[in-house]
């Protein structure tokens, strides 16, 4: 039986842009925590570190889709080069500001400019879509990208903090900035796989977020993102309460492992079930597997329940991006993918805040109630949106709602 992952990389150019894209997306995980690690050491003020990091993350969540919208109109190279130059320069300024103890406003301003960092996962998925559009290999490619995202979040945050602690405070951010510069440069140099710019039809253009399928999937993944953050916050709080704070990293790592393993398996399959139903089932599994988390009263049981909870994450991502590829006009695909990535990021930020408040007020074990509620909300969103998600791809950029299939 042929290895489906080997097959997708037989296409010329795929190994190159996938490798470059992996390097370029490391700052997604490294930069936010790297800012915290850097400023908490150089200034000793966690509120400042958290505020500057949040400024970057939240601004990027709203700026990235606008950059991706311009990418759909003008091409990847035309936008990735200038936006990345601004982002790299801003990160370097932020590092210098931290090292030289410049005024706080310079750090916030640098964080705002650094938020021009483009959504590399969207750019990479757009290239896969260009190569395997409407072919089963695209499912395998999206599975590979979901696994790559998991590896980025597992390795990126640890690498950033580890460098800052082991070497010097700015080391994590410096490495992150270098990865961004080198990765983007390598990515844009590979012009042969860059998606062609498709003209907009219908006489006018709208944002991809106005398309009903994009709205449904983005909202659903806001709730899914909050489940991720809740798992991390609650795991830290519970292991601390149990007297084993060092086990938190193991528990969080197990969560990603569950997603990683199932993602590899799903990517090797060519399921015939309609994609919107696969999406609903994956989200339903996520919702159901949040319930056992409420009863985890030992580190071992917590690790097992977190592993099980993580198993549906990659299938959710794979089907979500597959639906975006099939339901969004080709002329706005990159923006559509970026909005979904933005939804995950916003959900993680909100989930961490709400879960932290619940843990402080009601105790560590009640933090997972946020996961249960978010999982239920995500499933209801997908369930109520099945008719819109089952429609055909909108033929142009002017139709805000995908039409149902005959």
Coordinates of C-alpha atoms in Angstrom, one line a residue:
X1 CA 0.0 0.0 0.0
X2 CA 1.6 3.3 -1.0
X3 CA 2.4 5.9 1.6
X4 CA 0.0 8.9 1.0
X5 CA 2.5 11.3 2.6
X6 CA 5.3 10.1 0.3
X7 CA 3.0 10.6 -2.7
X8 CA 2.2 14.3 -2.0
X9 CA 5.9 15.1 -1.7
X10 CA 6.6 13.6 -5.1
X11 CA 5.3 16.8 -6.7
X12 CA 8.2 19.1 -7.5
X13 CA 8.6 22.0 -5.1
X14 CA 6.4 20.6 -2.3
X15 CA 9.3 19.6 0.0
X16 CA 10.9 23.0 -0.4
X17 CA 7.9 25.2 0.5
X18 CA 6.7 22.8 3.2
X19 CA 10.1 23.0 4.9
X20 CA 10.4 26.8 4.5
X21 CA 6.9 27.2 5.8
X22 CA 7.6 25.2 8.9
X23 CA 10.6 27.4 9.8
X24 CA 8.6 30.6 9.0
X25 CA 5.7 29.6 11.2
X26 CA 7.8 28.9 14.3
X27 CA 7.4 32.5 15.5
X28 CA 3.6 31.9 15.8
X29 CA 4.4 29.9 18.9
X30 CA 7.8 31.5 19.8
X31 CA 7.0 35.2 19.7
X32 CA 4.1 35.6 22.2
X33 CA 5.7 33.6 24.9
X34 CA 9.2 34.9 23.9
X35 CA 8.0 38.5 24.6
X36 CA 6.8 37.4 28.0
X37 CA 10.0 35.6 28.8
X38 CA 12.2 38.5 27.6
X39 CA 10.3 41.4 29.3
X40 CA 9.7 39.5 32.6
X41 CA 13.5 39.1 32.9
X42 CA 14.6 42.5 31.7
X43 CA 12.0 44.5 33.5
X44 CA 10.7 42.2 36.2
X45 CA 7.1 43.2 35.5
X46 CA 4.7 40.5 34.3
X47 CA 1.9 42.9 33.6
X48 CA 4.1 44.7 31.1
X49 CA 5.3 41.5 29.6
X50 CA 1.7 40.2 29.3
X51 CA 0.3 43.4 27.9
X52 CA 3.0 43.8 25.2
X53 CA 2.5 40.1 24.2
X54 CA -1.2 40.5 24.1
X55 CA -0.9 43.7 22.0
X56 CA 1.1 41.7 19.4
X57 CA -1.1 38.6 19.4
X58 CA -4.5 40.4 19.3
X59 CA -3.4 42.9 16.7
X60 CA -2.0 40.1 14.5
X61 CA -5.2 38.2 14.8
X62 CA -7.1 41.1 13.1
X63 CA -4.3 42.3 10.8
X64 CA -3.3 38.9 9.3
X65 CA -6.7 38.4 7.5
X66 CA -6.4 41.8 5.9
X67 CA -2.9 40.9 4.7
X68 CA -4.2 37.6 3.3
X69 CA -7.0 39.4 1.5
X70 CA -4.4 41.5 -0.3
X71 CA -2.4 38.3 -1.0
X72 CA -5.4 36.9 -2.8
X73 CA -5.5 40.0 -4.9
X74 CA -1.8 40.6 -5.6
X75 CA 0.0 37.3 -4.9
X76 CA 2.1 36.0 -2.1
X77 CA 5.5 37.4 -3.0
X78 CA 4.0 41.0 -3.4
X79 CA 2.8 41.0 0.1
X80 CA 5.0 38.6 2.1
X81 CA 8.2 40.5 1.4
X82 CA 7.1 44.0 2.6
X83 CA 5.0 42.8 5.5
X84 CA 7.7 40.5 6.7
X85 CA 10.4 43.2 6.5
X86 CA 8.2 45.5 8.7
X87 CA 7.6 42.7 11.1
X88 CA 11.3 41.6 11.4
X89 CA 12.4 45.2 11.8
X90 CA 9.7 45.8 14.5
X91 CA 10.8 42.6 16.4
X92 CA 14.4 43.7 16.3
X93 CA 13.4 47.1 17.7
X94 CA 11.4 45.5 20.4
X95 CA 14.4 43.4 21.4
X96 CA 16.6 46.5 21.4
X97 CA 14.0 48.4 23.5
X98 CA 14.0 45.6 26.1
X99 CA 17.7 45.4 26.2
X100 CA 18.3 49.2 26.4
X101 CA 15.4 49.9 28.8
X102 CA 13.6 52.2 26.4
X103 CA 10.2 53.7 27.4
X104 CA 7.3 51.3 27.5
X105 CA 5.5 53.0 24.6
X106 CA 8.3 51.9 22.3
X107 CA 7.7 48.3 23.2
X108 CA 3.9 48.6 22.6
X109 CA 4.5 50.4 19.3
X110 CA 7.0 47.8 18.2
X111 CA 4.5 45.0 19.0
X112 CA 1.9 46.8 16.9
X113 CA 4.2 46.9 13.9
X114 CA 5.4 43.4 14.4
X115 CA 1.8 42.3 14.1
X116 CA 2.2 42.6 10.3
X117 CA 3.6 39.1 10.4
X118 CA 1.7 37.2 7.8
X119 CA -0.2 34.0 8.4
X120 CA 2.2 31.4 7.0
X121 CA 0.0 28.4 7.7
X122 CA -2.6 30.0 5.3
X123 CA 0.1 30.6 2.7
X124 CA 1.3 27.0 2.8
X125 CA -2.2 25.6 2.7
X126 CA -3.0 27.8 -0.3
X127 CA -0.1 26.3 -2.1
X128 CA -1.3 22.8 -1.4
X129 CA -4.8 23.8 -2.6
X130 CA -3.3 25.1 -5.8
X131 CA -1.6 21.7 -6.4
X132 CA -4.3 19.3 -5.3
X133 CA -7.5 21.2 -5.7
X134 CA -10.6 18.9 -5.7
X135 CA -8.3 15.8 -5.3
X136 CA -8.1 13.4 -2.4
X137 CA -4.4 14.2 -1.9
X138 CA -5.5 17.6 -0.5
X139 CA -6.9 15.8 2.6
X140 CA -3.5 14.3 3.2
X141 CA -1.7 17.6 2.7
X142 CA -4.0 19.3 5.2
X143 CA -3.4 16.5 7.7
X144 CA 0.3 17.0 7.3
X145 CA -0.1 20.8 7.9
X146 CA -2.2 20.1 11.0
X147 CA 0.5 17.9 12.4
X148 CA 3.1 20.5 11.5
X149 CA 1.1 23.1 13.5
X150 CA 1.1 20.7 16.5
X151 CA 4.9 20.4 16.3
X152 CA 5.3 24.1 16.0
X153 CA 3.3 24.7 19.2
X154 CA 5.0 21.9 21.0
X155 CA 8.5 22.9 20.1
X156 CA 8.2 26.6 19.5
X157 CA 7.1 27.7 23.0
X158 CA 9.6 25.4 24.7
X159 CA 12.5 26.5 22.5
X160 CA 11.7 30.2 23.0
X161 CA 11.5 30.0 26.8
X162 CA 14.5 27.6 27.0
X163 CA 16.8 29.9 25.1
X164 CA 15.8 33.0 27.1
X165 CA 16.4 31.2 30.4
X166 CA 19.6 29.3 29.4
X167 CA 21.3 32.1 27.4
X168 CA 20.1 35.6 27.8
X169 CA 16.6 37.2 28.0
X170 CA 16.4 38.3 24.4
X171 CA 17.6 34.9 23.0
X172 CA 14.2 33.4 22.4
X173 CA 12.9 36.5 20.6
X174 CA 16.1 36.8 18.6
X175 CA 15.8 33.2 17.4
X176 CA 12.1 33.7 16.6
X177 CA 12.9 36.7 14.5
X178 CA 15.7 34.9 12.6
X179 CA 13.4 32.0 11.9
X180 CA 10.8 34.4 10.5
X181 CA 13.3 36.2 8.2
X182 CA 15.0 33.1 6.9
X183 CA 11.8 31.1 6.6
X184 CA 10.0 33.8 4.6
X185 CA 13.0 34.4 2.4
X186 CA 13.2 30.7 1.5
X187 CA 9.4 30.5 1.0
X188 CA 9.1 33.4 -1.4
X189 CA 12.1 32.3 -3.4
X190 CA 10.1 29.2 -4.5
X191 CA 8.0 30.9 -7.2
X192 CA 7.1 27.7 -9.1
X193 CA 4.5 26.7 -6.4
X194 CA 3.1 30.1 -5.7
X195 CA -0.7 30.2 -6.4
X196 CA -1.7 32.2 -9.3
X197 CA -3.8 35.3 -8.7
X198 CA -7.4 34.7 -9.7
X199 CA -9.5 37.6 -10.8
X200 CA -12.6 38.5 -8.8
X201 CA -15.9 38.0 -10.5
X202 CA -19.2 39.7 -9.9
X203 CA -18.1 43.3 -10.2
X204 CA -17.3 43.8 -6.5
X205 CA -15.5 42.1 -3.7
X206 CA -16.2 41.4 -0.1
X207 CA -14.3 40.0 2.8
X208 CA -14.2 36.3 3.2
X209 CA -15.6 36.6 6.7
X210 CA -18.9 37.7 5.2
X211 CA -19.3 34.2 3.7
X212 CA -21.6 32.1 5.8
X213 CA -19.3 29.0 5.8
X214 CA -16.4 31.0 6.9
X215 CA -18.4 32.6 9.7
X216 CA -19.6 29.2 11.0
X217 CA -16.2 27.5 10.9
X218 CA -14.5 30.5 12.4
X219 CA -17.0 30.8 15.3
X220 CA -16.8 27.1 15.9
X221 CA -13.0 27.2 16.1
X222 CA -13.1 30.2 18.5
X223 CA -14.7 27.8 20.9
X224 CA -12.3 25.0 20.0
X225 CA -9.4 27.3 20.6
X226 CA -10.7 28.2 24.0
X227 CA -10.7 24.4 24.9
X228 CA -6.9 24.3 24.1
X229 CA -6.2 27.2 26.4
X230 CA -8.4 25.9 29.1
X231 CA -6.6 22.6 29.0
X232 CA -3.3 24.3 29.5
X233 CA -4.4 26.6 32.3
X234 CA -6.3 23.9 34.1
X235 CA -3.5 21.4 33.8
X236 CA -1.0 23.8 35.4
X237 CA -3.5 24.7 38.2
X238 CA -4.5 21.0 38.9
X239 CA -0.9 19.6 38.9
X240 CA 0.1 22.4 41.3
X241 CA -2.8 21.6 43.6
X242 CA -1.8 17.9 43.5
X243 CA 1.8 18.9 44.5
X244 CA 3.3 17.9 41.2
X245 CA 3.7 21.2 39.3
X246 CA 6.4 19.8 37.1
X247 CA 3.9 17.3 35.6
X248 CA 2.1 20.2 33.9
X249 CA 4.4 20.2 30.8
X250 CA 3.9 16.4 30.5
X251 CA 0.2 16.7 30.6
X252 CA 0.1 19.5 28.0
X253 CA 2.5 17.5 25.8
X254 CA 0.2 14.5 26.0
X255 CA -2.6 16.7 24.7
X256 CA -0.7 17.5 21.6
X257 CA 0.5 13.9 21.1
X258 CA -3.1 12.7 21.0
X259 CA -3.9 15.1 18.2
X260 CA -0.6 14.3 16.4
X261 CA -1.2 10.5 16.3
X262 CA -4.8 10.7 15.1
X263 CA -3.9 13.5 12.6
X264 CA -1.4 11.2 10.9
X265 CA -3.9 8.4 10.7
X266 CA -6.8 10.5 9.3
X267 CA -4.5 12.0 6.7
X268 CA -3.8 8.5 5.3
X269 CA -7.5 7.8 4.9
X270 CA -9.7 8.8 2.0
X271 CA -13.1 9.0 3.8
X272 CA -16.2 9.2 1.6
X273 CA -18.5 10.8 4.1
X274 CA -19.4 14.4 3.3
X275 CA -16.9 16.8 4.8
X276 CA -19.4 18.8 6.8
X277 CA -20.6 15.6 8.6
X278 CA -17.0 14.7 9.3
X279 CA -16.5 18.1 10.8
X280 CA -19.6 17.8 12.9
X281 CA -18.5 14.4 14.2
X282 CA -15.0 15.6 15.0
X283 CA -16.4 18.6 17.0
X284 CA -18.9 16.3 18.7
X285 CA -16.1 14.1 19.9
X286 CA -14.2 17.1 21.1
X287 CA -17.3 18.2 23.1
X288 CA -17.9 14.7 24.6
X289 CA -14.3 14.2 25.6
X290 CA -14.2 17.4 27.6
X291 CA -16.6 15.8 30.2
X292 CA -14.2 13.2 31.6
X293 CA -11.7 16.0 32.4
X294 CA -14.0 17.1 35.2
X295 CA -13.4 13.9 37.1
X296 CA -9.6 13.8 36.7
X297 CA -8.3 13.8 40.3
X298 CA -4.8 12.4 39.8
X299 CA -2.0 13.3 37.5
X300 CA -2.2 9.9 35.7
X301 CA -5.9 10.2 35.2
X302 CA -5.5 13.8 34.0
X303 CA -2.9 12.8 31.5
X304 CA -5.2 10.0 30.1
X305 CA -8.3 12.2 29.8
X306 CA -6.3 15.0 28.2
X307 CA -4.8 12.6 25.7
X308 CA -8.3 11.4 24.8
X309 CA -9.5 14.9 24.6
X310 CA -6.8 15.8 22.2
X311 CA -7.5 13.0 19.8
X312 CA -10.2 14.9 17.9
X313 CA -8.2 18.1 17.4
X314 CA -6.4 17.3 14.2
X315 CA -9.5 15.8 12.5
X316 CA -11.3 19.0 13.4
X317 CA -8.6 21.1 11.8
X318 CA -8.3 18.9 8.7
X319 CA -12.0 19.0 8.0
X320 CA -12.3 22.7 8.8
X321 CA -9.7 23.7 6.3
X322 CA -11.0 21.2 3.8
X323 CA -14.4 22.9 4.0
X324 CA -12.9 26.3 3.6
X325 CA -11.1 25.1 0.5
X326 CA -14.3 23.7 -1.0
X327 CA -16.8 26.4 0.1
X328 CA -14.8 29.6 -0.4
X329 CA -14.2 31.2 -3.8
X330 CA -10.7 30.4 -5.1
X331 CA -10.0 34.2 -5.4
X332 CA -10.3 34.6 -1.6
X333 CA -9.0 31.3 -0.3
X334 CA -6.0 32.6 1.6
X335 CA -8.1 35.1 3.5
X336 CA -10.7 32.4 4.3
X337 CA -8.0 30.1 5.8
X338 CA -6.5 33.0 7.7
X339 CA -9.9 33.9 9.4
X340 CA -10.1 30.3 10.7
X341 CA -6.6 30.6 12.1
X342 CA -7.6 33.9 13.6
X343 CA -10.6 32.2 15.2
X344 CA -8.3 29.7 16.9
X345 CA -6.0 32.4 18.2
X346 CA -8.9 34.5 19.6
X347 CA -10.4 31.5 21.2
X348 CA -7.1 30.6 22.9
X349 CA -6.7 34.2 24.3
X350 CA -10.3 34.3 25.6
X351 CA -10.2 30.8 26.9
X352 CA -7.0 31.5 28.9
X353 CA -8.6 34.6 30.4
X354 CA -11.9 32.9 31.3
X355 CA -10.3 29.7 32.6
X356 CA -7.9 31.6 34.7
X357 CA -10.7 33.6 36.3
X358 CA -12.7 30.4 37.0
X359 CA -9.7 28.7 38.5
X360 CA -9.0 31.7 40.7
X361 CA -12.6 32.0 41.9
X362 CA -13.9 28.4 41.9
X363 CA -10.8 26.3 42.1
X364 CA -8.5 24.4 39.7
X365 CA -10.9 21.4 39.0
X366 CA -13.7 23.7 37.8
X367 CA -11.6 25.2 35.1
X368 CA -12.6 22.4 32.8
X369 CA -16.2 23.5 32.9
X370 CA -15.0 26.2 30.4
X371 CA -14.0 23.4 28.1
X372 CA -17.4 21.6 28.5
X373 CA -19.3 24.8 27.7
X374 CA -17.1 25.7 24.8
X375 CA -17.2 22.2 23.4
X376 CA -21.0 22.3 23.5
X377 CA -21.2 25.7 21.9
X378 CA -18.8 24.6 19.1
X379 CA -20.9 21.5 18.4
X380 CA -24.2 23.5 18.3
X381 CA -22.6 26.1 16.0
X382 CA -21.6 23.3 13.5
X383 CA -24.8 21.5 13.9
X384 CA -26.9 24.5 13.1
X385 CA -24.7 25.4 10.2
X386 CA -24.8 22.1 8.4
X387 CA -27.0 23.3 5.6
X388 CA -24.7 26.2 4.8
X389 CA -21.6 24.0 5.1
X390 CA -23.1 21.5 2.6
X391 CA -23.4 24.1 -0.1
X392 CA -21.3 24.3 -3.2
X393 CA -18.4 26.8 -3.6
X394 CA -19.6 30.3 -4.2
X395 CA -18.9 31.0 -7.9
X396 CA -17.7 34.6 -7.2
X397 CA -16.7 36.9 -4.5
X398 CA -19.9 38.8 -4.3
X399 CA -22.2 36.1 -2.9
X400 CA -22.2 36.3 1.0
X401 CA -23.9 32.9 1.5
X402 CA -23.0 29.7 -0.2
X403 CA -25.9 28.2 -2.0
X404 CA -27.2 24.8 -1.0
X405 CA -26.4 21.9 -3.2
X406 CA -29.2 20.5 -5.4

